[in-house]
Amino acid sequence: MLSEYNYHTRIMGCDFDLTFLAESEEEGDYYFIQALEIAQNYEEKFSRFRNESELMQLNTKKSMKMTDDFLEVYEKAQIVYEDTEGGFNSLIQVGRIGYDRSFEKMKAGDNISFGDLKYNTCMEDIRRDNCELSLKKDQRLDFGGFLKGFVTQKIAQENKSKGLIINIGGDIYTKGLNAKNKKFIFTILHPQDEKKNIQVVLKDKALCTSGTYKRKWKYEKKNLHHIVNPYSKISSESDLISASVICKDGYIADAYATYAIILGINKAEKFLVSRGVNFVLIDVHGKVRTLIN
């Protein structure tokens, strides 16, 4: 008989919550260990807070031979960059506006620095020769805008459970059905009014949410957050405070949710409709726009 087994730990500076449909606790434990190893592998390669990570080594040395995992993620970054005409950009350096350490270690106004914003964000300037990548002098890659969504789906694809939920910091991927043979149900929180929370039903899809109401700080009376406009290179001044996207690809859902915040509610709605994905958008006035099929 299949039952649901739940697990919790921390990864990528976020809560890591997992649910597996399994025949025994031992089988659930096996699925958890497998999932954790995958997530840890990506954290080790792509953390911008670990000097020894593959990402930081490339950003420091400017030219390196990359692993297959790194090149796969880089190719996803190129896809969403082109799809959004540069609006979602993995060369944005959020560290230059103060987010230069894990958010857990940041305190409002404590040793926050503001760097030079005249740096190169042109993905076309990155050179690839087979598995070697070369950056320009002032370029630094950061895949944080979609990596959690990518990893949730990667875990789901490699896991043999007939039903699962992978949740990394609110970026979710589901596969199969729950123990009652029904689709999984999730609640998208309304940041201003819990009575307006929205429920969605998922099977074999990602649900990723970006918002401006959690990871935020101040610098010289400036209100800053981690979603950066690629053109101004500072925190996006958007009328959206929360954007959730539902689709089959985790990295797409994650990237689109971030890009929606940058666009603002009207342009975001048009863009997401044109891409055929479901969404929940919440603006600064608490108004909600949805497309859920």
mmCIF file with all atom_site columns, C-alpha atoms in Angstrom, residues 18-94:
data_model
loop_
_atom_site.group_PDB
_atom_site.id
_atom_site.type_symbol
_atom_site.label_atom_id
_atom_site.label_alt_id
_atom_site.label_comp_id
_atom_site.label_asym_id
_atom_site.label_entity_id
_atom_site.label_seq_id
_atom_site.pdbx_PDB_ins_code
_atom_site.Cartn_x
_atom_site.Cartn_y
_atom_site.Cartn_z
_atom_site.occupancy
_atom_site.B_iso_or_equiv
_atom_site.pdbx_formal_charge
_atom_site.auth_seq_id
_atom_site.auth_comp_id
_atom_site.auth_asym_id
_atom_site.auth_atom_id
_atom_site.pdbx_PDB_model_num
ATOM 1  C CA . LEU A 1 18 ? 9.746  16.879 -0.112  1.00 0.00 ? 18 LEU A CA 1
ATOM 2  C CA . THR A 1 19 ? 6.858  14.427 -0.220  1.00 0.00 ? 19 THR A CA 1
ATOM 3  C CA . PHE A 1 20 ? 7.149  10.961 -1.769  1.00 0.00 ? 20 PHE A CA 1
ATOM 4  C CA . LEU A 1 21 ? 4.562  8.303  -2.438  1.00 0.00 ? 21 LEU A CA 1
ATOM 5  C CA . ALA A 1 22 ? 6.258  5.070  -1.339  1.00 0.00 ? 22 ALA A CA 1
ATOM 6  C CA . GLU A 1 23 ? 5.507  1.547  -0.169  1.00 0.00 ? 23 GLU A CA 1
ATOM 7  C CA . SER A 1 24 ? 7.587  1.913  3.004   1.00 0.00 ? 24 SER A CA 1
ATOM 8  C CA . GLU A 1 25 ? 9.500  4.407  5.100   1.00 0.00 ? 25 GLU A CA 1
ATOM 9  C CA . GLU A 1 26 ? 12.735 2.846  3.869   1.00 0.00 ? 26 GLU A CA 1
ATOM 10 C CA . GLU A 1 27 ? 11.744 3.484  0.268   1.00 0.00 ? 27 GLU A CA 1
ATOM 11 C CA . GLY A 1 28 ? 10.776 7.071  1.144   1.00 0.00 ? 28 GLY A CA 1
ATOM 12 C CA . ASP A 1 29 ? 14.155 7.561  2.827   1.00 0.00 ? 29 ASP A CA 1
ATOM 13 C CA . TYR A 1 30 ? 15.891 6.301  -0.296  1.00 0.00 ? 30 TYR A CA 1
ATOM 14 C CA . TYR A 1 31 ? 14.006 8.768  -2.476  1.00 0.00 ? 31 TYR A CA 1
ATOM 15 C CA . PHE A 1 32 ? 14.880 11.588 -0.074  1.00 0.00 ? 32 PHE A CA 1
ATOM 16 C CA . ILE A 1 33 ? 18.597 10.778 -0.036  1.00 0.00 ? 33 ILE A CA 1
ATOM 17 C CA . GLN A 1 34 ? 18.627 10.597 -3.834  1.00 0.00 ? 34 GLN A CA 1
ATOM 18 C CA . ALA A 1 35 ? 16.856 13.965 -4.122  1.00 0.00 ? 35 ALA A CA 1
ATOM 19 C CA . LEU A 1 36 ? 19.155 15.595 -1.578  1.00 0.00 ? 36 LEU A CA 1
ATOM 20 C CA . GLU A 1 37 ? 22.257 14.407 -3.431  1.00 0.00 ? 37 GLU A CA 1
ATOM 21 C CA . ILE A 1 38 ? 20.969 15.966 -6.671  1.00 0.00 ? 38 ILE A CA 1
ATOM 22 C CA . ALA A 1 39 ? 20.179 19.277 -4.980  1.00 0.00 ? 39 ALA A CA 1
ATOM 23 C CA . GLN A 1 40 ? 23.535 19.345 -3.196  1.00 0.00 ? 40 GLN A CA 1
ATOM 24 C CA . ASN A 1 41 ? 25.336 18.715 -6.486  1.00 0.00 ? 41 ASN A CA 1
ATOM 25 C CA . TYR A 1 42 ? 23.744 21.790 -8.043  1.00 0.00 ? 42 TYR A CA 1
ATOM 26 C CA . GLU A 1 43 ? 24.333 23.901 -4.961  1.00 0.00 ? 43 GLU A CA 1
ATOM 27 C CA . GLU A 1 44 ? 28.015 22.969 -4.975  1.00 0.00 ? 44 GLU A CA 1
ATOM 28 C CA . LYS A 1 45 ? 28.358 23.859 -8.648  1.00 0.00 ? 45 LYS A CA 1
ATOM 29 C CA . PHE A 1 46 ? 26.268 27.036 -8.788  1.00 0.00 ? 46 PHE A CA 1
ATOM 30 C CA . SER A 1 47 ? 26.468 28.800 -5.428  1.00 0.00 ? 47 SER A CA 1
ATOM 31 C CA . ARG A 1 48 ? 27.701 32.386 -5.704  1.00 0.00 ? 48 ARG A CA 1
ATOM 32 C CA . PHE A 1 49 ? 28.584 32.308 -2.008  1.00 0.00 ? 49 PHE A CA 1
ATOM 33 C CA . ARG A 1 50 ? 31.125 29.479 -2.273  1.00 0.00 ? 50 ARG A CA 1
ATOM 34 C CA . ASN A 1 51 ? 34.476 30.461 -3.749  1.00 0.00 ? 51 ASN A CA 1
ATOM 35 C CA . GLU A 1 52 ? 35.149 26.876 -4.793  1.00 0.00 ? 52 GLU A CA 1
ATOM 36 C CA . SER A 1 53 ? 31.914 26.465 -6.795  1.00 0.00 ? 53 SER A CA 1
ATOM 37 C CA . GLU A 1 54 ? 32.185 26.016 -10.532 1.00 0.00 ? 54 GLU A CA 1
ATOM 38 C CA . LEU A 1 55 ? 30.211 29.225 -11.035 1.00 0.00 ? 55 LEU A CA 1
ATOM 39 C CA . MET A 1 56 ? 32.529 31.310 -8.846  1.00 0.00 ? 56 MET A CA 1
ATOM 40 C CA . GLN A 1 57 ? 35.620 29.798 -10.425 1.00 0.00 ? 57 GLN A CA 1
ATOM 41 C CA . LEU A 1 58 ? 34.378 30.849 -13.866 1.00 0.00 ? 58 LEU A CA 1
ATOM 42 C CA . ASN A 1 59 ? 33.396 34.301 -12.628 1.00 0.00 ? 59 ASN A CA 1
ATOM 43 C CA . THR A 1 60 ? 36.871 34.742 -11.135 1.00 0.00 ? 60 THR A CA 1
ATOM 44 C CA . LYS A 1 61 ? 39.045 33.209 -13.834 1.00 0.00 ? 61 LYS A CA 1
ATOM 45 C CA . LYS A 1 62 ? 36.790 34.373 -16.728 1.00 0.00 ? 62 LYS A CA 1
ATOM 46 C CA . SER A 1 63 ? 37.529 31.281 -18.822 1.00 0.00 ? 63 SER A CA 1
ATOM 47 C CA . MET A 1 64 ? 37.085 27.632 -17.858 1.00 0.00 ? 64 MET A CA 1
ATOM 48 C CA . LYS A 1 65 ? 36.185 24.195 -19.125 1.00 0.00 ? 65 LYS A CA 1
ATOM 49 C CA . MET A 1 66 ? 32.670 23.452 -17.845 1.00 0.00 ? 66 MET A CA 1
ATOM 50 C CA . THR A 1 67 ? 30.987 20.221 -16.729 1.00 0.00 ? 67 THR A CA 1
ATOM 51 C CA . ASP A 1 68 ? 27.944 18.883 -18.575 1.00 0.00 ? 68 ASP A CA 1
ATOM 52 C CA . ASP A 1 69 ? 25.668 20.012 -15.720 1.00 0.00 ? 69 ASP A CA 1
ATOM 53 C CA . PHE A 1 70 ? 26.985 23.553 -15.962 1.00 0.00 ? 70 PHE A CA 1
ATOM 54 C CA . LEU A 1 71 ? 26.588 23.725 -19.714 1.00 0.00 ? 71 LEU A CA 1
ATOM 55 C CA . GLU A 1 72 ? 23.011 22.418 -19.510 1.00 0.00 ? 72 GLU A CA 1
ATOM 56 C CA . VAL A 1 73 ? 22.071 25.186 -17.075 1.00 0.00 ? 73 VAL A CA 1
ATOM 57 C CA . TYR A 1 74 ? 23.905 27.768 -19.173 1.00 0.00 ? 74 TYR A CA 1
ATOM 58 C CA . GLU A 1 75 ? 21.918 26.677 -22.239 1.00 0.00 ? 75 GLU A CA 1
ATOM 59 C CA . LYS A 1 76 ? 18.668 27.150 -20.284 1.00 0.00 ? 76 LYS A CA 1
ATOM 60 C CA . ALA A 1 77 ? 19.830 30.665 -19.391 1.00 0.00 ? 77 ALA A CA 1
ATOM 61 C CA . GLN A 1 78 ? 20.370 31.407 -23.065 1.00 0.00 ? 78 GLN A CA 1
ATOM 62 C CA . ILE A 1 79 ? 16.897 30.101 -23.939 1.00 0.00 ? 79 ILE A CA 1
ATOM 63 C CA . VAL A 1 80 ? 15.063 32.367 -21.494 1.00 0.00 ? 80 VAL A CA 1
ATOM 64 C CA . TYR A 1 81 ? 17.324 35.322 -22.354 1.00 0.00 ? 81 TYR A CA 1
ATOM 65 C CA . GLU A 1 82 ? 16.357 35.044 -26.017 1.00 0.00 ? 82 GLU A CA 1
ATOM 66 C CA . ASP A 1 83 ? 12.707 34.245 -25.252 1.00 0.00 ? 83 ASP A CA 1
ATOM 67 C CA . THR A 1 84 ? 12.364 37.430 -23.179 1.00 0.00 ? 84 THR A CA 1
ATOM 68 C CA . GLU A 1 85 ? 14.524 39.523 -25.546 1.00 0.00 ? 85 GLU A CA 1
ATOM 69 C CA . GLY A 1 86 ? 17.041 40.112 -22.780 1.00 0.00 ? 86 GLY A CA 1
ATOM 70 C CA . GLY A 1 87 ? 14.467 40.872 -20.099 1.00 0.00 ? 87 GLY A CA 1
ATOM 71 C CA . PHE A 1 88 ? 15.520 37.841 -18.071 1.00 0.00 ? 88 PHE A CA 1
ATOM 72 C CA . ASN A 1 89 ? 19.288 38.067 -17.854 1.00 0.00 ? 89 ASN A CA 1
ATOM 73 C CA . SER A 1 90 ? 21.690 35.759 -15.996 1.00 0.00 ? 90 SER A CA 1
ATOM 74 C CA . LEU A 1 91 ? 24.463 38.373 -16.133 1.00 0.00 ? 91 LEU A CA 1
ATOM 75 C CA . ILE A 1 92 ? 22.671 40.635 -13.660 1.00 0.00 ? 92 ILE A CA 1
ATOM 76 C CA . GLN A 1 93 ? 24.884 41.146 -10.602 1.00 0.00 ? 93 GLN A CA 1
ATOM 77 C CA . VAL A 1 94 ? 22.571 41.533 -7.626  1.00 0.00 ? 94 VAL A CA 1
#
